[in-house]
Tab-separated table of C-alpha atoms and ligand atoms in Angstrom:
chain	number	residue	atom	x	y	z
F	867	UNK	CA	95.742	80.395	70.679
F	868	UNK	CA	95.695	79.550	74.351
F	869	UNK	CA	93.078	76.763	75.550
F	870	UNK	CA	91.891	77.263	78.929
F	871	UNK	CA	88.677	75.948	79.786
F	872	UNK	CA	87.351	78.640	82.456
F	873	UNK	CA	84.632	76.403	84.166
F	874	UNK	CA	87.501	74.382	85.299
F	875	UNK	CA	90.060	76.842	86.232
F	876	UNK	CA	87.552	78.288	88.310
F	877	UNK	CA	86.107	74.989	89.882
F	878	UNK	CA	89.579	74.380	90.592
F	879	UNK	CA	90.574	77.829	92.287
F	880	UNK	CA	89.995	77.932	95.945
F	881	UNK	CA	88.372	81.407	96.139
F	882	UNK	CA	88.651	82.042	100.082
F	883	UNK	CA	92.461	81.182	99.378
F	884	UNK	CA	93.041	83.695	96.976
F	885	UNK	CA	91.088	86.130	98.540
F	886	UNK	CA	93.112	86.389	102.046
F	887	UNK	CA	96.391	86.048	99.981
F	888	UNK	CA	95.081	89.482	97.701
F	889	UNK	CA	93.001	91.052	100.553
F	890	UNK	CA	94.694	89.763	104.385
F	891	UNK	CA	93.456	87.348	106.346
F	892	UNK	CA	89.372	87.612	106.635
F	893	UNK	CA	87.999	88.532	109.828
F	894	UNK	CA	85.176	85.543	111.087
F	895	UNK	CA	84.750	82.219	109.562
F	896	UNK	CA	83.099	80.208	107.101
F	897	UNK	CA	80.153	81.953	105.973
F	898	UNK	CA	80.646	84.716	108.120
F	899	UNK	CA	83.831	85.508	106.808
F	900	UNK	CA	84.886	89.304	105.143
F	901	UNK	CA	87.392	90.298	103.579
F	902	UNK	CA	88.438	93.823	102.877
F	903	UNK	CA	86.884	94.865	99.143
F	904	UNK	CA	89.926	94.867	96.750
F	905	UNK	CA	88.723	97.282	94.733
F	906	UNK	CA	91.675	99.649	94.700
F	907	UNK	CA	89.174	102.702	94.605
F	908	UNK	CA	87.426	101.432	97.924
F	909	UNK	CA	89.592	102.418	100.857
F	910	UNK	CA	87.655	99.717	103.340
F	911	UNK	CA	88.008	100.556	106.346
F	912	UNK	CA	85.601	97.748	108.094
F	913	UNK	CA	85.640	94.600	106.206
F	914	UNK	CA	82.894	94.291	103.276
F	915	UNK	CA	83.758	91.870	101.101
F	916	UNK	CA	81.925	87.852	101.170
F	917	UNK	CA	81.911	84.867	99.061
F	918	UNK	CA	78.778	82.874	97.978
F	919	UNK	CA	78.001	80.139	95.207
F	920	UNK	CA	76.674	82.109	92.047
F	921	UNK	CA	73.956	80.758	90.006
F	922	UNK	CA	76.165	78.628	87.799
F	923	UNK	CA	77.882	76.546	90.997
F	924	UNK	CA	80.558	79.139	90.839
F	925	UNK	CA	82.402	80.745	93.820
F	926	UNK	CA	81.536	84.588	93.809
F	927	UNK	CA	82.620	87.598	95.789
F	928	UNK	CA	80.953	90.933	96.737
F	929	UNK	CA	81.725	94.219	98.426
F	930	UNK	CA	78.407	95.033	100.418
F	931	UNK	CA	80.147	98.775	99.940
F	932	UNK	CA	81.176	99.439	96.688
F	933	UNK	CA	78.836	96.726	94.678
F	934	UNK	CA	82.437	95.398	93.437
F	935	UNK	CA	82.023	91.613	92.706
F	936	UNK	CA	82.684	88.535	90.812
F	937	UNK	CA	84.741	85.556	90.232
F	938	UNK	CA	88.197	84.966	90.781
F	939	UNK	CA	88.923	86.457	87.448
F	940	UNK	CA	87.591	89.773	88.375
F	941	UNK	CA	89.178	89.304	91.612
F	942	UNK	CA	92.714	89.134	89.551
F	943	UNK	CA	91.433	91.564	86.537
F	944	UNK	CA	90.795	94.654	89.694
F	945	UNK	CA	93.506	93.876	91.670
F	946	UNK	CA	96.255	93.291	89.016
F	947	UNK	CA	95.483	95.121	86.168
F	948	UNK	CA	95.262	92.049	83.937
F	949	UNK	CA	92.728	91.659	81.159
F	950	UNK	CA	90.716	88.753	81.209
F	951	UNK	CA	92.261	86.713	79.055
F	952	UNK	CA	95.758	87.237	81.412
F	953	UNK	CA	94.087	86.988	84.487
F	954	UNK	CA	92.063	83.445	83.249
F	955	UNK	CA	96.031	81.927	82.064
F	956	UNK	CA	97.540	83.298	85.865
F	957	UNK	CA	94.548	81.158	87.634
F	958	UNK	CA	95.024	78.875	85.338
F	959	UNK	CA	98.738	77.758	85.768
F	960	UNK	CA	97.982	78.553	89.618
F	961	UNK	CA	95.800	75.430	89.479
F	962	UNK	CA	97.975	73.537	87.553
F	963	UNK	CA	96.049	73.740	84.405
F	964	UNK	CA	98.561	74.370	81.438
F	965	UNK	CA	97.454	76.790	79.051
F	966	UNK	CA	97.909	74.848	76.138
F	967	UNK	CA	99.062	76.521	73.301
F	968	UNK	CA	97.379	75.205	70.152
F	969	UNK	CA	99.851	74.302	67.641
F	970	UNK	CA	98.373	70.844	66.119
F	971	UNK	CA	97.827	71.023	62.426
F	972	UNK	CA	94.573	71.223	61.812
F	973	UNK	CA	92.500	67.870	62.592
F	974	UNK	CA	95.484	66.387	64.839
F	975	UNK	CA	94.648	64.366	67.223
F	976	UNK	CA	93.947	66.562	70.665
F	977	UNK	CA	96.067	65.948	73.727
F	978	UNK	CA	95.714	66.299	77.078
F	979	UNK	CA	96.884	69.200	79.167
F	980	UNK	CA	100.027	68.291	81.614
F	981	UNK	CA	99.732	69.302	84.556
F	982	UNK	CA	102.022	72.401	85.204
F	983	UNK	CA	104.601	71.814	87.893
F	984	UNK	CA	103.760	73.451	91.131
F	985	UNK	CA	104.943	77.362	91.088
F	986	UNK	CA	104.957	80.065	93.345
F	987	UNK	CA	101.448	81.519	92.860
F	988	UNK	CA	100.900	84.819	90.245
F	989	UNK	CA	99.253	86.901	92.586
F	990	UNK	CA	102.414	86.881	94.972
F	991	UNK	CA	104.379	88.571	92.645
F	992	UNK	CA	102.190	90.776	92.039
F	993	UNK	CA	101.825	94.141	94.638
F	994	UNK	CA	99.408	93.548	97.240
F	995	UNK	CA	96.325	96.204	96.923
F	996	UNK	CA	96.385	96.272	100.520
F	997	UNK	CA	99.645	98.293	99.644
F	998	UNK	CA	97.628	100.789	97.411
F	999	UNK	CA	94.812	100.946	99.983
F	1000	UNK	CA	97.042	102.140	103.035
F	1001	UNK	CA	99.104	104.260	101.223
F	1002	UNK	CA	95.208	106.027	99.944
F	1003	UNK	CA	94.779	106.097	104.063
F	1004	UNK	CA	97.702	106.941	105.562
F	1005	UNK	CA	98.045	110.172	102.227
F	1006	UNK	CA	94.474	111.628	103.754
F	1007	UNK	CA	95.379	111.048	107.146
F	1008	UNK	CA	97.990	113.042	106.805
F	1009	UNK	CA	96.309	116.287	106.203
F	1010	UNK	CA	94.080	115.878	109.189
F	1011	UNK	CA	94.494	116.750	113.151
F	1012	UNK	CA	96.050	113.517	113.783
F	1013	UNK	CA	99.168	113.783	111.053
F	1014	UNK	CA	99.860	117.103	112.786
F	1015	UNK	CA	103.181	115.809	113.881
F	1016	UNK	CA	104.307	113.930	110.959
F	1017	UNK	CA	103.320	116.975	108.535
F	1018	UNK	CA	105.644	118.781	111.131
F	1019	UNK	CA	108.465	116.806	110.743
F	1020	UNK	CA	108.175	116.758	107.145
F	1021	UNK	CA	108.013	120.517	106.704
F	1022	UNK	CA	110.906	120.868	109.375
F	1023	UNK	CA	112.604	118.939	106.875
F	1024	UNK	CA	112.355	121.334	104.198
F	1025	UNK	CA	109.483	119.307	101.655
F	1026	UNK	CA	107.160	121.465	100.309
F	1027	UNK	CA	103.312	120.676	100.788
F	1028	UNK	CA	103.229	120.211	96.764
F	1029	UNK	CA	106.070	117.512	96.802
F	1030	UNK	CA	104.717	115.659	99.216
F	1031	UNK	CA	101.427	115.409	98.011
F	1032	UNK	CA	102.463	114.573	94.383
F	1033	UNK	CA	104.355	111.720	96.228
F	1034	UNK	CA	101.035	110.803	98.124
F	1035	UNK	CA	103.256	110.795	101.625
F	1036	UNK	CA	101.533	109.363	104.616
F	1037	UNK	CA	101.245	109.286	108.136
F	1038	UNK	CA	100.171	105.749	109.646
F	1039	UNK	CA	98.841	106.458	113.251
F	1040	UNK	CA	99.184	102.533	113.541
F	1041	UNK	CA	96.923	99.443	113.210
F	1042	UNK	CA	94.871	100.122	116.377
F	1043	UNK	CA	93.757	103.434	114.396
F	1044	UNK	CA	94.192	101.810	111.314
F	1045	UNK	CA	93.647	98.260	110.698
F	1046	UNK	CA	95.555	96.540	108.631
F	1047	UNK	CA	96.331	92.982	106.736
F	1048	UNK	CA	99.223	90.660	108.561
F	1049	UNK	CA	102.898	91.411	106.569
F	1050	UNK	CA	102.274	95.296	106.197
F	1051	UNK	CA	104.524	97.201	109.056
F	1052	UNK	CA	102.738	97.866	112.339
F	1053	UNK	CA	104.736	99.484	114.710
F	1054	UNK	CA	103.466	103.259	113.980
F	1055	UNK	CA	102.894	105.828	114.482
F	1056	UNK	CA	105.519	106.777	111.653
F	1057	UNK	CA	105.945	108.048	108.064
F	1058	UNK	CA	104.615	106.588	105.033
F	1059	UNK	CA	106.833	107.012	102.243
F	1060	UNK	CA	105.057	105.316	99.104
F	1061	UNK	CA	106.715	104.124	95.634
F	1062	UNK	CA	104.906	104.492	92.657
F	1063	UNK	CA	104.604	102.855	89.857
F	1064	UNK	CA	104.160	105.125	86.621
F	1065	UNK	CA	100.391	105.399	86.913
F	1066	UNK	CA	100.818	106.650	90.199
F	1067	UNK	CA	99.312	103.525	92.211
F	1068	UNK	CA	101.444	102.522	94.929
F	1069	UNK	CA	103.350	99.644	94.510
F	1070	UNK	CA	105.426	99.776	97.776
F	1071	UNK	CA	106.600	101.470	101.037
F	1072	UNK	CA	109.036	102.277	103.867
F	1073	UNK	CA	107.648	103.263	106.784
F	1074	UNK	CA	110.208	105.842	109.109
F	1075	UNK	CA	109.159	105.508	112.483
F	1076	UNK	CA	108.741	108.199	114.805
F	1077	UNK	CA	108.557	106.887	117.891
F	1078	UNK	CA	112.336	107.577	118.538
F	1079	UNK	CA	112.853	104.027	120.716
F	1080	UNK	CA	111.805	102.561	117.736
F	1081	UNK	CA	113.440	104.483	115.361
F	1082	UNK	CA	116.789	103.868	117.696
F	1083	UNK	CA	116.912	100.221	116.604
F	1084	UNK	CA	114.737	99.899	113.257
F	1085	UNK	CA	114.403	103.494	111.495
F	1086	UNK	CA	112.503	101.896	108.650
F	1087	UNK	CA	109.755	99.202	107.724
F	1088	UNK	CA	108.650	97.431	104.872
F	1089	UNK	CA	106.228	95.417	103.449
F	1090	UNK	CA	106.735	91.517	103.732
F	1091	UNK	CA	108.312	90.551	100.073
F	1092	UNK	CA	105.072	88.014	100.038
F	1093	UNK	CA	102.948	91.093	99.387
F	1094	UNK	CA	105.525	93.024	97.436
F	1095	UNK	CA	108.875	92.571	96.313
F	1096	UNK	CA	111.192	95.257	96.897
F	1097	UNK	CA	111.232	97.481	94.067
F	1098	UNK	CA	115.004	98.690	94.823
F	1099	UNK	CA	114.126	101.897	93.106
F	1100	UNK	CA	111.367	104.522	93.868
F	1101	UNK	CA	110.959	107.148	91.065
F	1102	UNK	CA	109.932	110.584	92.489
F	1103	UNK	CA	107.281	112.448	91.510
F	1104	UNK	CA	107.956	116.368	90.571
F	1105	UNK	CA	105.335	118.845	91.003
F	1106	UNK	CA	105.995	120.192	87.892
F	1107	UNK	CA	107.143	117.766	85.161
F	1108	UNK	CA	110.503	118.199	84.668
F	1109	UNK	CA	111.993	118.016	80.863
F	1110	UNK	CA	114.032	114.832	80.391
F	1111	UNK	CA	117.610	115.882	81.664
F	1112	UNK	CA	120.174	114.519	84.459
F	1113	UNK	CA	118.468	112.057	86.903
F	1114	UNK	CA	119.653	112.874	90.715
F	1115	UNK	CA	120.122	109.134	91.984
F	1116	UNK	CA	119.929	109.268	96.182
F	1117	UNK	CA	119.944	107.285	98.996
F	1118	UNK	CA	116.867	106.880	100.512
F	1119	UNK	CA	113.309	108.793	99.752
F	1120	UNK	CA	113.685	111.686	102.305
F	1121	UNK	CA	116.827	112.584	100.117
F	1122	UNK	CA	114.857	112.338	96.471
F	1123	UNK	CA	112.032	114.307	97.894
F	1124	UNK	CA	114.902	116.892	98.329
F	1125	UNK	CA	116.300	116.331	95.327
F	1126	UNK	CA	113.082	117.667	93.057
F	1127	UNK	CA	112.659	120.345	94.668
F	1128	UNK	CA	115.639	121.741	92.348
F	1129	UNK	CA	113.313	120.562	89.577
F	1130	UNK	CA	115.476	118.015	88.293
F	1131	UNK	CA	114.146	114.398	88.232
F	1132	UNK	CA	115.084	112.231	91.317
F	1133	UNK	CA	115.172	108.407	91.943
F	1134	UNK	CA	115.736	106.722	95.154
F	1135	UNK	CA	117.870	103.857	96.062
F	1136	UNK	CA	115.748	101.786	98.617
F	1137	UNK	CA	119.247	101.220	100.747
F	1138	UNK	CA	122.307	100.894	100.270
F	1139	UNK	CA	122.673	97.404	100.147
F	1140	UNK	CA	121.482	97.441	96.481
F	1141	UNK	CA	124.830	99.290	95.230
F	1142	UNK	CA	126.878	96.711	97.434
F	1143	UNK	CA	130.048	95.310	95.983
F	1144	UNK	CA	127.696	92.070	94.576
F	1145	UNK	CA	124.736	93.888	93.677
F	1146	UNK	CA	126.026	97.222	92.428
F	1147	UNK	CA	126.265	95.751	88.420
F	1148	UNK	CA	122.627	94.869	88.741
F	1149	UNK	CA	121.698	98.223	90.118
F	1150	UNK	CA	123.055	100.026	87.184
F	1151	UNK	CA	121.630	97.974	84.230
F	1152	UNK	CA	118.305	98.654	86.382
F	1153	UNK	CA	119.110	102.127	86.570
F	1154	UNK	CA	119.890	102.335	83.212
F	1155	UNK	CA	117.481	100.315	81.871
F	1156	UNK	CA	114.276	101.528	83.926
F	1157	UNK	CA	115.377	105.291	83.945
F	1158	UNK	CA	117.032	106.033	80.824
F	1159	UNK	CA	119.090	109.407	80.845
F	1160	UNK	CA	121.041	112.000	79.574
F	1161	UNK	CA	123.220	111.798	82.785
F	1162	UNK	CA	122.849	110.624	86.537
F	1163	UNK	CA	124.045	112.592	89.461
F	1164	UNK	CA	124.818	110.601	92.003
F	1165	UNK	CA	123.821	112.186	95.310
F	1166	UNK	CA	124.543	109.145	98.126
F	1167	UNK	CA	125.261	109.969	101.641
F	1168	UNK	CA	128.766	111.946	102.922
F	1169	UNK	CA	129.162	108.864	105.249
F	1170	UNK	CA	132.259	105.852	104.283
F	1171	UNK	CA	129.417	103.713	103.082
F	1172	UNK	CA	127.716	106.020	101.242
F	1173	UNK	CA	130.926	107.302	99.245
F	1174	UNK	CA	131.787	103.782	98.664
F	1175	UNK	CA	128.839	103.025	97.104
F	1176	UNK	CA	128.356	105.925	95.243
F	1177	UNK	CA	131.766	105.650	93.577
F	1178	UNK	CA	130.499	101.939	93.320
F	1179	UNK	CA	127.534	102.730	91.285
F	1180	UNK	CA	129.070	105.655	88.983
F	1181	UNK	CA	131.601	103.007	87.657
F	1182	UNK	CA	129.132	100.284	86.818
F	1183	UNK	CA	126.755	102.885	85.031
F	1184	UNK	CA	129.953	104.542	83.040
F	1185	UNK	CA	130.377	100.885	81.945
F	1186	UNK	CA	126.506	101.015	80.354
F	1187	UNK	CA	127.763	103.676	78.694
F	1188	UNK	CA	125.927	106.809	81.020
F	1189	UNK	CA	127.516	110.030	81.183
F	1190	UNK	CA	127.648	110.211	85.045
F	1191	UNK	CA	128.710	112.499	88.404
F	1192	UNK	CA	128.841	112.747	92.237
F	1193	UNK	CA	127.750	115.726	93.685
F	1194	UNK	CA	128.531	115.351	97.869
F	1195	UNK	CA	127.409	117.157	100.338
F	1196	UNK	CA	129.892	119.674	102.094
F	1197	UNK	CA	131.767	118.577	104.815
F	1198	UNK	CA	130.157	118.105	108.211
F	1199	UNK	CA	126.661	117.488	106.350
F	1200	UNK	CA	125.831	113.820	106.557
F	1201	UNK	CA	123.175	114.284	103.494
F	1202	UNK	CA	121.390	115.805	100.806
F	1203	UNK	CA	118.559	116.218	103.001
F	1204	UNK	CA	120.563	118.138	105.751
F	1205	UNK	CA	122.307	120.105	103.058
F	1206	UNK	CA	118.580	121.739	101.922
F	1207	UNK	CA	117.559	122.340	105.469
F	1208	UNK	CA	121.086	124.370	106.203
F	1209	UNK	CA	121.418	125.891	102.678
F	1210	UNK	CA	118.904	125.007	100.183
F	1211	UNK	CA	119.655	127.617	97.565
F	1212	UNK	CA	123.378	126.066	97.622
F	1213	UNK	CA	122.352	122.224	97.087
F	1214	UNK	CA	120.308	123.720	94.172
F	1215	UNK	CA	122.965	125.659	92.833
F	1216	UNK	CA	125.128	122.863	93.040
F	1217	UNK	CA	123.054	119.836	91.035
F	1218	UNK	CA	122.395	122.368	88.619
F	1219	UNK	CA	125.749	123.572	87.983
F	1220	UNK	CA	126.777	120.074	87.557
F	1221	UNK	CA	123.921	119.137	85.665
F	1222	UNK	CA	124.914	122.071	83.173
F	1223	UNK	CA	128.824	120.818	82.974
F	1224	UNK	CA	126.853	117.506	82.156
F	1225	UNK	CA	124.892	118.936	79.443
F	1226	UNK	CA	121.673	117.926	80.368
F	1227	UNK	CA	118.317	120.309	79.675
F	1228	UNK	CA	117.180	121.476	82.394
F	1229	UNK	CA	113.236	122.561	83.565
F	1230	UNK	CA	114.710	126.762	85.033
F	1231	UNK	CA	110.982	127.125	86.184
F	1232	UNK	CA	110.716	124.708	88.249
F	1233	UNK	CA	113.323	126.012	90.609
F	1234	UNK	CA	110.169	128.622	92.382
F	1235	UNK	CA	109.409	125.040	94.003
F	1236	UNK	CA	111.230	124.768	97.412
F	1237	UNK	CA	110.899	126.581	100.932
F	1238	UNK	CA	111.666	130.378	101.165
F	1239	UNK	CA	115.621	130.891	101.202
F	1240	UNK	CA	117.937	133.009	99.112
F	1241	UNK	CA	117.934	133.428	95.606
F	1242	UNK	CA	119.849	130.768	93.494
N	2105	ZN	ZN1	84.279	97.724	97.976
């Protein structure tokens, strides 16, 4: 049984602290100071959330918007998805409270809590909701007047309307237009393409640019790792859901998104880097161990780098013991994505052919899903 005495914890928690580290920094100061409301269901635009001392002495905080409030536990327990209990033992060895563990026989003698050496704090490993919260944004703001041009290129690109709203893509018109907490990108306008964790909540994000002398010497953006660490894998969303079969591993979102469209499961590898000559063992077991399959196609870029890697990769996940295989683009097609855009009923033909040698089961109906072409 833990012992954490909560009066302390929370005397001890610096709730203004925690609050710009969860929420951004808080425009104004002292008691003038908001926050944006946490509350993942609240996209704040204008900040609405305060602090003030609560009947008991305690620090308190309140959206003026959404009537979300409480103490630093419910500040944890909304944005985290803790329970109370986990959420009381994070604040707790944040303030350097130990949760004991109570292990004395009974009528020992009781001893003091040590102080817990100092450690990185919980709610930094933990995605920032200011990630969920622009990715609920930038996903409507799409769909309006203003995403026009993003929607465009997106379409140009071959991904269905249905894909890319099961994926919750974005367009961020920048934080003049849309405000924003210091470490998220802010060089838009540009593309938001979200990961998601299995509930659907976005966890993470790259952000293409469109402005093409931005693109030219940064093509994507990230959140800071403070608010979210790199996930190195972003499982796509199908519209349909496809049967458990082969899983079509690609370089880079715009390339997954392609990839369901043949109904097969897709994951992305958030860049190359990750299947690098170090880091490529790692990958796999993640791979493997995160998105357990029948087989993996491995669908990586037509590029030296990307054929490198790929072969990279499919040795280190034959060594977990996966049934794997490469399916490249043609010649002259730098990737998957370009592949659907010149011949989509070909790339579809192709994963599923292979998928078939591979033996996996595969979801037939799903194949309707994709822009008009000719028939597989
Ligand atoms: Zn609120």
């Amino acid at each position: 049984m833990a012992l954490v005495d909560r009066a302390e914890v929370l005397a001890r928690i610096d709730l203004g602290e925690l609050a710009s580290e969860i929420c951004g920094p808080p425009v104004g100061r002292g008691r003038s100071a908001r926050w944006h409301c946490p509350n993942p269901d609240h996209p704040d635009q204008h900040p609405s959330m305060s602090l003030y001392n609560g009947k008991h002495g305690q620090r308190r905080w309140k959206c003026h918007a959404c009537g979300e409030g409480g103490t630093a536990v419910d500040l944890l327990m909304i944005t985290s998805r803790l329970d109370a209990g986990q959420a009381l033992r994070e604040l707790a060895s944040r303030a350097g409270l130990h949760p004991a563990y109570d292990t004395r026989p009974v009528g020992a003698k009781t001893v003091p809590a040590r102080p817990a050496p100092a450690t990185r704090s919980p709610a930094a490993r933990l995605p920032s909701p200011a990630i969920e919260r622009l990715v609920a944004q930038t996903a409507e703001l799409l769909w309006q007047p203003a995403g026009d041009g993003a929607r465009g290129h997106l379409l140009r690109r071959g991904l269905t309307e249905q894909v890319v709203r099961a994926n919750r893509v974005g367009f961020d018109p920048g934080p003049r237009r849309l405000p924003r907490p210091r470490g998220l990108p802010y060089h838009g306008p540009g593309i938001v393409y979200p990961v998601l964790d299995r509930t659907g909540v976005a966890i993470y994000y790259q952000l293409r640019y469109l402005d093409p002398s931005i693109a030219a010497t940064r093509k994507y953006d990230q959140p800071v790792a403070e608010l979210a660490p790199n996930p190195k894998l972003a499982l796509i969303r199908a519209p349909t859901a496809p049967r458990p079969g082969p899983l079509v591993v690609c370089e880079g979102m715009p390339d997954a998104l392609t990839a369901v469209h043949s109904g097969l499961p897709a994951v992305a590898v958030l860049g190359v880097a990750h299947a690098g000559a170090d880091s490529a063992p790692a990958l796999a077991a993640l791979l493997a161990g995160t998105h357990p399959a029948s087989a993996y196609l491995i669908a990586f870029d037509a590029d030296p780098p990307g054929t490198t890697a790929a072969h990279r990769l499919a040795a280190h996940l034959a060594l977990q013991g996966a049934t794997v295989a490469r399916v490249a683009p043609p010649p002259d097609t730098p990737d998957i994505n370009a592949w659907w855009q010149a011949e989509p009923a070909a790339l579809t033909r192709q994963l599923i052919a292979t998928a078939q040698i591979l033996g996996g089961d595969l979801n037939r109906a799903a194949l309707a899903v994709g822009p008009p072409g000719p028939a597989p």
